[in-house]
Coordinates of C-alpha atoms in Angstrom, one line a residue:
M1 CA -39.3 -4.1 8.5
L2 CA -39.4 -3.4 5.0
Y3 CA -42.2 -3.0 4.9
T4 CA -42.6 -0.3 8.2
P5 CA -43.4 2.8 7.2
I6 CA -40.6 5.8 7.9
K7 CA -40.8 9.3 8.0
F8 CA -38.7 12.0 7.5
R9 CA -39.8 15.4 8.5
N10 CA -43.3 15.1 7.8
V11 CA -43.0 12.9 4.6
E12 CA -43.6 9.2 5.8
L13 CA -43.1 6.1 3.2
K14 CA -45.4 2.8 3.6
N15 CA -42.6 0.7 3.2
R16 CA -38.0 0.9 2.9
W17 CA -38.5 0.4 -1.6
V18 CA -36.8 3.2 -3.7
M19 CA -36.0 3.7 -6.4
S20 CA -33.3 4.9 -7.5
P21 CA -33.0 7.7 -9.3
M22 CA -30.9 6.5 -12.9
C23 CA -31.2 8.7 -16.5
M24 CA -33.4 7.5 -19.3
Y25 CA -31.2 8.9 -21.7
S26 CA -34.5 10.3 -22.9
S27 CA -35.1 14.7 -23.0
E28 CA -36.1 17.2 -25.5
N29 CA -34.6 20.0 -23.8
G30 CA -34.2 18.9 -20.1
L31 CA -37.9 18.2 -21.0
A32 CA -40.3 14.7 -19.4
D33 CA -42.1 14.0 -22.0
D34 CA -44.5 11.0 -22.2
F35 CA -42.4 8.1 -21.2
H36 CA -41.0 9.7 -18.5
Y37 CA -44.6 9.9 -17.2
V38 CA -45.6 6.2 -17.7
H39 CA -41.7 5.2 -16.9
Y40 CA -42.4 7.0 -12.9
G41 CA -46.2 6.0 -13.1
S42 CA -46.0 2.3 -13.0
R43 CA -42.9 2.2 -10.7
A44 CA -46.0 3.9 -8.6
Q45 CA -48.2 1.4 -9.5
G46 CA -45.7 -0.8 -7.9
G47 CA -45.9 -0.1 -4.4
T48 CA -42.2 1.9 -4.1
G49 CA -42.1 3.6 -1.0
L50 CA -41.5 5.6 -2.6
L51 CA -39.4 7.0 -6.5
I52 CA -36.4 10.0 -7.5
V53 CA -36.6 11.0 -10.6
E54 CA -33.7 11.2 -12.7
A55 CA -30.6 13.3 -12.1
S56 CA -32.1 16.5 -13.1
G57 CA -30.4 18.9 -14.4
V58 CA -29.8 23.1 -11.9
E59 CA -27.7 24.8 -16.1
P60 CA -27.8 23.4 -19.3
R61 CA -24.3 23.1 -18.8
G62 CA -25.6 20.3 -15.9
R63 CA -26.4 18.1 -17.3
I64 CA -24.7 14.5 -18.2
T65 CA -25.9 14.2 -22.1
N66 CA -27.9 16.6 -24.4
H67 CA -30.3 14.3 -23.5
C68 CA -31.3 14.0 -19.9
M69 CA -33.3 16.0 -17.9
G70 CA -33.1 19.0 -16.5
I71 CA -35.6 21.7 -14.1
W72 CA -33.8 24.7 -14.1
N73 CA -36.6 26.2 -16.0
D74 CA -40.4 26.6 -15.7
E75 CA -41.0 24.5 -18.9
Q76 CA -39.3 21.2 -16.6
A77 CA -40.9 21.9 -13.1
A78 CA -44.6 22.0 -15.0
K79 CA -43.6 18.5 -16.7
L80 CA -42.8 16.7 -14.7
Q81 CA -45.5 18.4 -11.9
N82 CA -47.8 16.0 -14.1
I83 CA -46.0 13.2 -13.3
V84 CA -46.4 14.3 -9.3
E85 CA -49.9 14.6 -9.3
F86 CA -50.5 11.1 -11.5
V87 CA -47.9 8.8 -8.1
H88 CA -50.1 10.9 -5.9
K89 CA -53.7 10.4 -7.4
N90 CA -53.1 6.7 -8.3
S91 CA -50.9 5.6 -5.8
D92 CA -49.9 6.0 -1.7
S93 CA -45.8 5.9 -2.7
K94 CA -44.3 9.6 -1.7
I95 CA -42.1 11.2 -5.1
G96 CA -38.6 12.4 -5.2
I97 CA -35.9 13.8 -7.9
Q98 CA -32.6 14.4 -7.5
I99 CA -31.1 17.7 -8.5
A100 CA -27.8 17.9 -10.0
H101 CA -24.5 19.2 -12.1
A102 CA -22.0 16.7 -13.8
G103 CA -19.4 19.1 -14.0
R104 CA -16.5 17.4 -15.9
K105 CA -18.2 14.8 -16.2
G106 CA -21.0 16.0 -18.4
S107 CA -21.0 16.9 -22.8
T108 CA -21.1 13.0 -23.1
W109 CA -23.1 10.7 -25.4
E110 CA -22.3 6.8 -24.7
N111 CA -20.5 7.1 -22.4
K112 CA -17.6 9.6 -24.9
Q113 CA -17.2 13.5 -24.8
I114 CA -19.3 15.2 -27.7
S115 CA -18.2 17.9 -29.6
L116 CA -18.0 21.5 -27.8
E117 CA -20.4 21.9 -31.3
E118 CA -22.6 19.2 -30.5
G119 CA -22.3 19.8 -27.4
W120 CA -21.1 22.9 -24.7
E121 CA -17.3 24.0 -22.3
T122 CA -17.9 21.9 -18.8
I123 CA -16.9 23.1 -15.9
A124 CA -15.2 22.3 -12.6
P125 CA -13.4 23.1 -9.7
S126 CA -9.9 23.3 -11.4
P127 CA -8.6 22.0 -14.9
I128 CA -7.8 18.1 -14.5
P129 CA -10.9 16.3 -17.4
Y130 CA -12.5 12.9 -15.6
H131 CA -9.8 11.0 -18.5
P132 CA -7.0 12.5 -19.8
S133 CA -8.2 13.0 -23.7
E134 CA -11.4 15.3 -22.9
R135 CA -11.2 18.8 -23.3
I136 CA -9.5 20.0 -19.8
P137 CA -13.3 21.9 -17.5
H138 CA -12.9 25.6 -17.5
E139 CA -12.3 25.9 -13.7
L140 CA -14.7 27.6 -11.4
S141 CA -14.1 31.7 -9.9
L142 CA -15.8 32.5 -6.9
E143 CA -18.6 34.5 -8.1
E144 CA -19.7 30.9 -10.0
I145 CA -19.6 29.1 -8.0
K146 CA -21.6 31.1 -5.6
N147 CA -24.1 31.1 -8.7
L148 CA -23.6 28.0 -9.1
V149 CA -25.3 27.7 -5.9
Q150 CA -28.4 29.3 -6.8
N151 CA -29.0 27.2 -9.3
F152 CA -29.6 24.6 -6.4
K153 CA -31.5 27.0 -5.1
D154 CA -33.6 28.2 -7.7
A155 CA -34.2 24.3 -9.0
A156 CA -35.1 23.4 -5.6
E157 CA -37.8 26.1 -5.5
R158 CA -40.1 24.1 -8.4
A159 CA -39.8 21.2 -7.3
V160 CA -41.0 22.5 -4.6
N161 CA -43.3 24.4 -6.4
A162 CA -44.3 21.3 -8.3
G163 CA -45.7 18.9 -4.9
F164 CA -42.2 16.6 -4.5
D165 CA -42.1 15.3 -1.3
V166 CA -37.8 14.0 -0.8
I167 CA -35.1 16.8 -2.6
E168 CA -32.1 15.1 -3.1
I169 CA -29.0 16.4 -3.8
H170 CA -26.4 13.9 -6.2
A171 CA -23.3 15.1 -4.4
A172 CA -21.2 11.2 -6.0
H173 CA -20.3 9.3 -9.5
G174 CA -17.7 11.7 -9.9
Y175 CA -20.6 14.9 -10.6
L176 CA -19.4 18.8 -9.7
V177 CA -20.3 18.0 -5.5
H178 CA -17.9 14.7 -5.9
Q179 CA -15.2 16.6 -7.6
F180 CA -15.1 19.4 -4.8
L181 CA -15.0 17.0 -1.7
S182 CA -12.2 15.0 -4.3
P183 CA -8.6 16.1 -3.0
L184 CA -7.8 14.4 -6.9
S185 CA -10.0 16.8 -8.5
N186 CA -10.2 19.3 -6.1
V187 CA -6.7 21.4 -5.7
R188 CA -8.0 24.7 -5.4
T189 CA -6.2 27.0 -3.4
D190 CA -8.8 28.9 -2.0
Q191 CA -11.5 28.7 0.1
Y192 CA -12.5 25.7 -1.4
G193 CA -10.2 23.6 -2.2
G194 CA -7.1 22.4 0.1
S195 CA -8.4 21.1 4.0
F196 CA -11.6 19.1 4.3
E197 CA -13.2 22.1 5.6
N198 CA -12.8 23.9 2.4
R199 CA -13.6 21.3 -0.3
T200 CA -17.3 20.5 1.1
R201 CA -17.6 24.2 1.6
F202 CA -19.7 23.6 -1.6
L203 CA -21.8 21.2 -0.3
L204 CA -22.8 22.2 2.4
E205 CA -24.1 25.8 0.9
I206 CA -26.6 24.2 -1.5
V207 CA -27.5 22.4 1.4
D208 CA -28.2 25.2 3.2
A209 CA -29.5 27.1 0.0
V210 CA -31.5 24.2 -0.4
N211 CA -33.0 24.3 3.2
E212 CA -33.7 28.1 2.3
E213 CA -36.3 26.4 0.7
L214 CA -37.7 23.6 2.1
N215 CA -40.2 23.3 4.8
E216 CA -41.8 20.3 7.0
N217 CA -43.4 18.6 4.2
V218 CA -40.6 18.4 2.3
A219 CA -36.9 16.0 3.0
L220 CA -33.8 16.4 2.1
F221 CA -31.9 13.9 1.3
V222 CA -27.9 13.8 -0.2
R223 CA -26.1 10.7 -2.2
I224 CA -22.8 10.0 -1.5
S225 CA -20.0 8.2 -3.0
G226 CA -18.8 6.3 0.2
T227 CA -15.3 6.2 -1.3
E228 CA -13.7 6.1 -4.2
Y229 CA -11.0 3.2 -4.7
A230 CA -9.1 6.1 -5.2
E231 CA -5.1 6.2 -3.4
N232 CA -5.2 9.0 -1.3
G233 CA -9.1 10.3 -2.9
W234 CA -12.4 9.9 -0.7
D235 CA -12.8 7.6 1.1
I236 CA -15.1 6.2 3.8
N237 CA -13.5 7.6 6.4
D238 CA -14.6 11.2 4.8
S239 CA -17.9 10.1 4.4
V240 CA -18.3 9.9 8.0
E241 CA -16.9 13.1 8.9
L242 CA -19.0 14.0 6.3
A243 CA -22.2 12.4 7.2
K244 CA -22.2 14.1 11.2
I245 CA -22.2 17.7 9.5
L246 CA -25.1 17.2 7.1
K247 CA -27.4 15.9 10.0
N248 CA -26.4 19.0 11.0
H249 CA -27.1 21.0 8.2
S250 CA -31.0 19.2 8.8
V251 CA -29.8 17.0 6.0
D252 CA -32.5 13.8 6.5
L253 CA -30.9 11.0 4.8
V254 CA -27.9 9.5 3.6
D255 CA -27.9 8.0 -0.3
V256 CA -24.5 6.0 0.7
S257 CA -23.4 5.2 -2.7
S258 CA -19.7 4.4 -4.4
G259 CA -17.4 5.3 -7.5
G260 CA -17.7 7.7 -10.1
N261 CA -15.1 10.1 -9.7
I262 CA -11.5 8.7 -11.2
H263 CA -11.5 6.5 -14.5
G264 CA -10.5 3.2 -14.3
A265 CA -10.6 2.8 -10.8
K266 CA -10.7 -1.4 -9.6
I267 CA -13.9 -1.8 -8.2
S268 CA -15.1 -5.4 -7.1
V269 CA -18.7 -6.0 -7.2
F270 CA -21.1 -8.2 -5.9
D271 CA -24.6 -8.8 -4.4
G272 CA -24.9 -6.2 -2.1
Y273 CA -21.3 -4.8 -2.4
Q274 CA -21.7 -1.6 -2.0
V275 CA -24.3 -2.3 1.1
P276 CA -21.4 -1.9 3.7
F277 CA -20.1 1.6 3.0
S278 CA -24.2 2.7 4.3
S279 CA -24.0 0.2 7.5
E280 CA -20.4 2.2 8.4
V281 CA -21.7 6.1 8.0
R282 CA -24.8 5.2 9.4
N283 CA -23.9 3.6 12.7
E284 CA -20.6 5.8 13.0
A285 CA -22.9 8.8 11.6
D286 CA -26.1 8.0 13.7
V287 CA -27.7 9.2 10.4
K288 CA -30.2 7.7 8.6
T289 CA -28.9 6.1 5.3
G290 CA -29.6 4.9 2.1
A291 CA -28.4 1.1 1.0
V292 CA -27.9 1.3 -3.2
G293 CA -25.9 -1.2 -5.5
L294 CA -27.2 -4.7 -6.7
I295 CA -29.7 -5.7 -4.4
T296 CA -32.4 -7.9 -6.6
S297 CA -34.1 -9.8 -3.5
T298 CA -37.1 -9.0 -0.7
Q299 CA -34.9 -10.8 1.9
Q300 CA -32.1 -9.1 1.2
A301 CA -33.3 -6.5 1.2
E302 CA -34.5 -7.6 4.4
E303 CA -31.5 -9.1 6.0
I304 CA -30.2 -5.6 5.2
L305 CA -32.9 -3.6 7.0
Q306 CA -32.6 -5.9 10.2
M307 CA -29.0 -5.7 10.5
G308 CA -29.4 -2.5 11.2
D309 CA -26.9 -1.4 7.5
A310 CA -29.6 1.1 5.9
D311 CA -33.2 2.8 6.7
L312 CA -34.0 2.2 3.0
I313 CA -33.1 0.0 0.5
F314 CA -32.5 1.9 -2.9
V315 CA -33.3 -0.5 -5.9
A316 CA -31.6 0.3 -10.0
R317 CA -31.6 -1.7 -12.1
E318 CA -33.6 -4.7 -10.4
I319 CA -36.7 -2.2 -10.6
L320 CA -36.0 -1.2 -14.7
R321 CA -37.0 -5.3 -14.4
N322 CA -39.5 -5.8 -12.2
P323 CA -41.3 -2.1 -11.3
Y324 CA -43.5 -4.6 -9.8
I325 CA -41.3 -6.0 -6.5
A326 CA -42.3 -3.9 -3.5
V327 CA -46.0 -5.4 -4.3
Q328 CA -44.5 -8.9 -5.3
G329 CA -42.0 -9.2 -2.2
S330 CA -45.7 -8.0 0.0
F331 CA -46.9 -11.4 -1.6
E332 CA -43.6 -13.5 0.1
M333 CA -43.4 -11.6 3.1
K334 CA -47.1 -12.1 3.8
K335 CA -46.9 -7.9 3.8
D336 CA -49.1 -5.5 3.2
S337 CA -48.2 -2.7 0.5
F338 CA -50.2 -0.3 -2.2
F339 CA -51.8 -2.6 -4.6
P340 CA -53.7 -0.9 -7.7
H341 CA -57.4 -1.1 -7.4
Q342 CA -58.1 -2.2 -11.4
Y343 CA -55.4 -4.8 -10.8
L344 CA -56.8 -6.3 -7.8
R345 CA -58.4 -9.6 -9.7
A346 CA -54.3 -10.2 -9.8
K347 CA -53.1 -9.5 -5.8
I348 CA -52.8 -13.5 -4.4
S349 CA -54.1 -12.7 -0.9
S350 CA -52.2 -13.4 2.4

């Protein structure tokens, strides 16, 4: 299954390998540069079915750090378009982008909040900091929430115009959308807080707004945290119910990660530790899912697919270590995978 094509709308991935979005902390003013051009281009040469560009802020305050990517202006989109065109011209990989807002977890460097002079005032659904030592974030007004939905819509429009094949909305890891979802970080008493319906409203408004900018040639993914590992917090049952709703809002795949919203949460980490969350969401909500989390080998990836735990395999750290994991895995499994013609002398025949 790992080397079987799969289709989302009109977007066909040649295999099930996905490069997970990972921050590179290498942008100035949110702009991609030569590093990003080489970084993403090299993974495309490795046969990966889908590359997802790192979390890109939909406004300046949406970045995690001063050196994170952005897509809030046309100059940033133009730089990203160069990468998209290279990938399309020189591989059979598809390429997506994760549009994001850090919320209360922004204005940081090396996992510490930086000063207002160096950074910016953070925002959140409620005035609750991620860590008690951090500044209290600004509580968003209703008008500000509507403006943020528009920011996501505008970012999606730029991404589509830049030629991306997939848009992923970041609703995981304790960033702004996740902050709205969780009753531990969202204690609002208006239409965006309280009940499950109200706490999911912000995400669904973003999904609907983004979908207005998409067509059948651009697929929509949403990344969620399956659980936040905290009593009375967002859990796998919430994720299953959300996934059912997302499916009805034309979301093509739910990318299931976990954690990130509650400081100090206890997480037991082992190979494939997040795969059960993907499996439960996939099978209980009847949606396509992506599995992520210490997936490091072709055999492990194939077993996840064969067991029906996921439809795509999202690889993060392992693809940093080995940009060619997809094509090397095809040698092991005697399957066909993209291999650049410039490198054919090194291809291991099946």
